[in-house]
GROMACS .gro file of C-alpha atoms in nm:
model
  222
    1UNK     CA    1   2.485  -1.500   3.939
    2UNK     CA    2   2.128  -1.526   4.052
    3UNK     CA    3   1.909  -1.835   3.936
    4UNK     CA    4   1.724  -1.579   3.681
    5UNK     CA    5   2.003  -1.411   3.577
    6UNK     CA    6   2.153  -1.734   3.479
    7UNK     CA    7   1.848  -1.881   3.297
    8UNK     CA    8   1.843  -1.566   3.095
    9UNK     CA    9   2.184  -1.663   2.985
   10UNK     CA   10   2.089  -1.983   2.878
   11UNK     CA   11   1.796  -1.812   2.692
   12UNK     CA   12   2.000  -1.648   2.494
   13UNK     CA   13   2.260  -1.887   2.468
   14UNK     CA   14   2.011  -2.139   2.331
   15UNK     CA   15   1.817  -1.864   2.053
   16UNK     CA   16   2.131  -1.753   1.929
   17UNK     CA   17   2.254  -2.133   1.823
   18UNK     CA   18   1.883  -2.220   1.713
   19UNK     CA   19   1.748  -1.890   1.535
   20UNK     CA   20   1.880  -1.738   1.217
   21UNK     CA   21   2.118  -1.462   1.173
   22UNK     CA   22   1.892  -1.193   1.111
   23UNK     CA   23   1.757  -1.145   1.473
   24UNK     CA   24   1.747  -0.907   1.726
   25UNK     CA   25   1.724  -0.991   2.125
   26UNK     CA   26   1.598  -0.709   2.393
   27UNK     CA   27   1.626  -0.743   2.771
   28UNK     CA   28   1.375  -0.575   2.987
   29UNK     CA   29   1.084  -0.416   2.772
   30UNK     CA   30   0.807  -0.247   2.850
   31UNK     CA   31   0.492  -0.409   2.699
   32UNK     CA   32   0.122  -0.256   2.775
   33UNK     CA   33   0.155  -0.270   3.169
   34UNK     CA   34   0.392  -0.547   3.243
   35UNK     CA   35   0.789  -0.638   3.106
   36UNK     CA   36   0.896  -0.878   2.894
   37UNK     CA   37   1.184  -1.086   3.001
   38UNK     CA   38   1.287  -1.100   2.633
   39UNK     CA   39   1.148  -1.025   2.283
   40UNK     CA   40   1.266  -1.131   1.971
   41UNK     CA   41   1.253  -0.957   1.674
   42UNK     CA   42   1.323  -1.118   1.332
   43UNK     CA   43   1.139  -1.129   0.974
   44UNK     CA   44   0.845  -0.860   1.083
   45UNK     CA   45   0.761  -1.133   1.377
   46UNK     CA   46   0.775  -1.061   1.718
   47UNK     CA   47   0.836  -1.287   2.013
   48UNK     CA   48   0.784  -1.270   2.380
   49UNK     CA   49   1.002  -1.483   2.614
   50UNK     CA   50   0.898  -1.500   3.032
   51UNK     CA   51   1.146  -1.617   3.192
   52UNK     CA   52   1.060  -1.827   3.584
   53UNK     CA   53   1.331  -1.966   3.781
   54UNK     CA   54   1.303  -2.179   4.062
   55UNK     CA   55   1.332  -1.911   4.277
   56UNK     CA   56   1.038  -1.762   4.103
   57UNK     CA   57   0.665  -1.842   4.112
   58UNK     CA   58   0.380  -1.831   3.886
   59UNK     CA   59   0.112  -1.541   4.076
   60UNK     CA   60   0.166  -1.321   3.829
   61UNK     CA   61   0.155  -1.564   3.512
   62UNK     CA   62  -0.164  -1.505   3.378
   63UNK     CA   63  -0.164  -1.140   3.402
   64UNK     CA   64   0.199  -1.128   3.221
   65UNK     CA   65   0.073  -1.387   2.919
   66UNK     CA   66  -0.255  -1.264   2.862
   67UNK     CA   67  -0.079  -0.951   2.821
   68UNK     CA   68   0.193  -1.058   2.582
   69UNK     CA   69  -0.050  -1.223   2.352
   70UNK     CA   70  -0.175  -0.910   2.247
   71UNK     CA   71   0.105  -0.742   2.160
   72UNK     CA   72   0.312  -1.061   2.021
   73UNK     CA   73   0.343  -1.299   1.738
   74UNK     CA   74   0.417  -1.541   1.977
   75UNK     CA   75   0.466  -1.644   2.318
   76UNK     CA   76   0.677  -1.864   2.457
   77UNK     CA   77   0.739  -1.957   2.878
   78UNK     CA   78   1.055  -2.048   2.994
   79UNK     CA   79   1.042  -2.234   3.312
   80UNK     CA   80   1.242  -2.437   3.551
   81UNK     CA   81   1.184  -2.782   3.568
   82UNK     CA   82   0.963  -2.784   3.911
   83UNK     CA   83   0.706  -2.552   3.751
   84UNK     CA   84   0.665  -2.815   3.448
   85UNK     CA   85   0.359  -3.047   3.638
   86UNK     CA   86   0.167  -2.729   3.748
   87UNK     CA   87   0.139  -2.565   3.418
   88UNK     CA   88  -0.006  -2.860   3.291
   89UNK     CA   89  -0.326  -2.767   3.428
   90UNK     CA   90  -0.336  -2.356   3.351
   91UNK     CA   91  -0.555  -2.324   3.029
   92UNK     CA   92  -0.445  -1.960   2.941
   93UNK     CA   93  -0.120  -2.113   2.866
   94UNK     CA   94  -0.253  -2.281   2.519
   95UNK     CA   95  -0.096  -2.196   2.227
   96UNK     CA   96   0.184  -2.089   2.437
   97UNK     CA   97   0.548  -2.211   2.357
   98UNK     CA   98   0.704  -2.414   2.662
   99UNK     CA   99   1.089  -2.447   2.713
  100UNK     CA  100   1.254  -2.591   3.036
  101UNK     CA  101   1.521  -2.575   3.166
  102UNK     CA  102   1.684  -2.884   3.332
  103UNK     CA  103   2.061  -3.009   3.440
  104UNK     CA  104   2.179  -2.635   3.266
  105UNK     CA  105   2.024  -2.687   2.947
  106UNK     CA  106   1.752  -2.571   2.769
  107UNK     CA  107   1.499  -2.811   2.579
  108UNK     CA  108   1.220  -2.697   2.371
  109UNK     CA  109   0.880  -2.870   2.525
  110UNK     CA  110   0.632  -2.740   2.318
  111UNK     CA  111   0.633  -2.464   1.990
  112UNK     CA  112   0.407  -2.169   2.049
  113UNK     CA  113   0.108  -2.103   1.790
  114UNK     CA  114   0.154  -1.817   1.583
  115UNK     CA  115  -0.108  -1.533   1.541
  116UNK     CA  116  -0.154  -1.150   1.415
  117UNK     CA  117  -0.139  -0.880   1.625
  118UNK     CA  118  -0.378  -0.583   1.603
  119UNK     CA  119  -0.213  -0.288   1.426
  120UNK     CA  120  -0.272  -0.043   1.683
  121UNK     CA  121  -0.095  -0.302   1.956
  122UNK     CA  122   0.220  -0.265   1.787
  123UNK     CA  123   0.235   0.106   1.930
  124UNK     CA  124   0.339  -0.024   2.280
  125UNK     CA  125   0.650  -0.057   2.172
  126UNK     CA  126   0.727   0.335   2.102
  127UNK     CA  127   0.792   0.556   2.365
  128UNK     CA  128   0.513   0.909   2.350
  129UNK     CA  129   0.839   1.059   2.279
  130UNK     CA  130   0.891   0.845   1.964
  131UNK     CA  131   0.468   0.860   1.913
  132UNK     CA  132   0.514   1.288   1.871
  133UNK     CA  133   0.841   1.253   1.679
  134UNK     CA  134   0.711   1.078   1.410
  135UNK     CA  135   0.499   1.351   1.277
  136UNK     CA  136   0.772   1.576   1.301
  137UNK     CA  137   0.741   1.832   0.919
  138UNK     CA  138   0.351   1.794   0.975
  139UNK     CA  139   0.165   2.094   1.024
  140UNK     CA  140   0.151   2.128   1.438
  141UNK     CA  141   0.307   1.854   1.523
  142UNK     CA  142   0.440   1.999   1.830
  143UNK     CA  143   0.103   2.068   1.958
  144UNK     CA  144   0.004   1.736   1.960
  145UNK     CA  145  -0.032   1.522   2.294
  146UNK     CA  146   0.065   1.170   2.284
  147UNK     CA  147  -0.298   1.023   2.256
  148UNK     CA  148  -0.420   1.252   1.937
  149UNK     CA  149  -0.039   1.196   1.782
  150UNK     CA  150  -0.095   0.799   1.802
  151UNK     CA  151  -0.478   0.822   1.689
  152UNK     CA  152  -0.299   1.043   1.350
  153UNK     CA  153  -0.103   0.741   1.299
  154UNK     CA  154  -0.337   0.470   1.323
  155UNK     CA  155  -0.552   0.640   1.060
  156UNK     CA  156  -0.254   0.721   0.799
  157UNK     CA  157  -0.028   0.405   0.775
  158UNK     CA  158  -0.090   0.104   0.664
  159UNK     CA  159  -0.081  -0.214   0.896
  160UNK     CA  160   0.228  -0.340   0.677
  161UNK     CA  161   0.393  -0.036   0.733
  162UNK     CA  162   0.336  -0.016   1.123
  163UNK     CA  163   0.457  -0.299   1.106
  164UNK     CA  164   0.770  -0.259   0.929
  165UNK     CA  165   0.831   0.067   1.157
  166UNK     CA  166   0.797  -0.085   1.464
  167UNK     CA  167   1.063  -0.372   1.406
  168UNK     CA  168   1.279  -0.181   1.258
  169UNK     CA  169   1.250   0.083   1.501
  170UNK     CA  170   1.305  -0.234   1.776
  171UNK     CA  171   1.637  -0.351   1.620
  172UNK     CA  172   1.742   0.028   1.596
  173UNK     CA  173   1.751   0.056   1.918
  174UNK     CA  174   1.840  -0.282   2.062
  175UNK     CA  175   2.108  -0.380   1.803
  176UNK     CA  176   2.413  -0.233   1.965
  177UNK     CA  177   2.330  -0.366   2.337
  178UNK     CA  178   2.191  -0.689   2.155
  179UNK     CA  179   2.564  -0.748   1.996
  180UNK     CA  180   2.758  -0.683   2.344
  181UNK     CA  181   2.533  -0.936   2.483
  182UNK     CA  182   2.564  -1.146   2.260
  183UNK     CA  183   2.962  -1.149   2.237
  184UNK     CA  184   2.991  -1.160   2.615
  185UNK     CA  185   2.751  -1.462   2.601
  186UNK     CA  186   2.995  -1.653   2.349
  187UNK     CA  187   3.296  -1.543   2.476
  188UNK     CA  188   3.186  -1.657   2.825
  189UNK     CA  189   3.232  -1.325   2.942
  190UNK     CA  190   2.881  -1.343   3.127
  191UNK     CA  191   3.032  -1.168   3.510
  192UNK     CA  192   3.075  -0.867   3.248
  193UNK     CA  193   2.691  -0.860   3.110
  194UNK     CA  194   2.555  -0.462   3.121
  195UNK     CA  195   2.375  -0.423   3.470
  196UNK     CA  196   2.040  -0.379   3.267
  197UNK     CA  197   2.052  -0.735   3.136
  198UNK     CA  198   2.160  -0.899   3.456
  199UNK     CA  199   1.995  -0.685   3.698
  200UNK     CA  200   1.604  -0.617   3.575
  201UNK     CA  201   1.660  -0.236   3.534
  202UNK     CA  202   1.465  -0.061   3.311
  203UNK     CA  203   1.537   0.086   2.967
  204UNK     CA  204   1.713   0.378   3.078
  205UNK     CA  205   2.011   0.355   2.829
  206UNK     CA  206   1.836   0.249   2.531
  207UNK     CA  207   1.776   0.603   2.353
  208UNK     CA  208   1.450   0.641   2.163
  209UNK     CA  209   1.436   0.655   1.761
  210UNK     CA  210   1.296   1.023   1.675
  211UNK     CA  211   1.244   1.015   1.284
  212UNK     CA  212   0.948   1.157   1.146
  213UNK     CA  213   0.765   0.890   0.974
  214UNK     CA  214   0.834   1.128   0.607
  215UNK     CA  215   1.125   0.917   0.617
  216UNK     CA  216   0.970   0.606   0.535
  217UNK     CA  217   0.677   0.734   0.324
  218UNK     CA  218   0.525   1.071   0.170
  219UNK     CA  219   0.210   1.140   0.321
  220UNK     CA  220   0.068   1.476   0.189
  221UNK     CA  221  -0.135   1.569   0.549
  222UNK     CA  222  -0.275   1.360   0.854
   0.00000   0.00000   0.00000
């Protein structure tokens, strides 16, 4: 098993023992124009994990956190035990959680600050096919592009309800691959880990949530 495959292992490994039950964890994700390593999704928070191994290095750090603190509760970096001197010194890292790993374990360094996100950030995280969906029993709807369907709901939902949509629409679709993970992981099983999680591919078996958004609320017209 590669170095990151491994520490993502421990990742996980170490949330599922420390977090509450009522948590989802997703592998690979595609947030604004970079990937998350992990996010976590529990109580209408979401959390961004990036993961750096020793094989790794930090060029693309800043790009990758300045990123994820738009679009996440918090942030937390997850770095071998060489990197833990040189991040001392990167100021874009404040607020940022720090956990390292050292002699195969993980030990929490430093809590990450909490903080909103904007409501129309939480949109990265539906696919345009799940953006036109949505709006599906709307007058239309099918003649929408992506960009005018996603501008329609900004304007008629709540930030409280994006919000609720958008986790729930998270753990809909991670759940199921979250749970084989997850029982692999415990039952040591890790050689047998879906090639997504231990190989960096993207989301190509995670099958997008299409419900109009009349399931969640009545909204007369957009």
């Amino acid at each position: 098993m590669k170095e990151g495959e491994l520490l993502k292992v421990k990742l996980y490994e170490y949330l599922i023992k420390t977090k509450r039950s009522d948590f989802t964890l997703a592998s690979e994700v595609a947030v604004g124009n970079v990937r998350a390593d992990v996010i976590a999704c529990s109580e209408e928070k979401i959390h961004i994990y990036e993961i750096k191994s020793k094989n790794d290095t930090l060029y693309r750090l800043k790009n990758q956190i300045e990123t994820y603190k738009k679009y996440a509760n918090a942030v937390t970096l997850v770095i071998d035990e060489k990197f833990l001197d040189q991040i001392n010194s990167l100021e874009y890292l404040s607020g940022i959680g720090i956990l390292k790993f050292e002699n195969n374990a993980i030990k929490e360094i430093r809590k990450p600050k909490q903080k909103s996100i904007k409501k129309e950030n939480y949109f990265t995280y539906w696919s345009p096919i799940e953006i036109k969906k949505s709006l599906v029993g709307f007058s239309g709807w099918y003649k929408l592009d992506t960009v005018t369907a996603y501008k329609k709901l900004v304007n008629a939902l709540k930030k409280d309800e994006v919000i609720k949509l958008t986790i729930d629409r998270i753990q809909e679709k991670y759940s199921d691959e979250f749970l084989e993970i997850k029982n692999k992981i415990i039952n040591r099983d890790i050689n047998e880990l879906p090639n997504r999680f231990r190989e960096n591919m993207p989301n190509l078996n995670i099958v997008p949530i299409k419900d109009s958004i009349l399931r969640f609320r009545d909204i007369d017209s957009l």
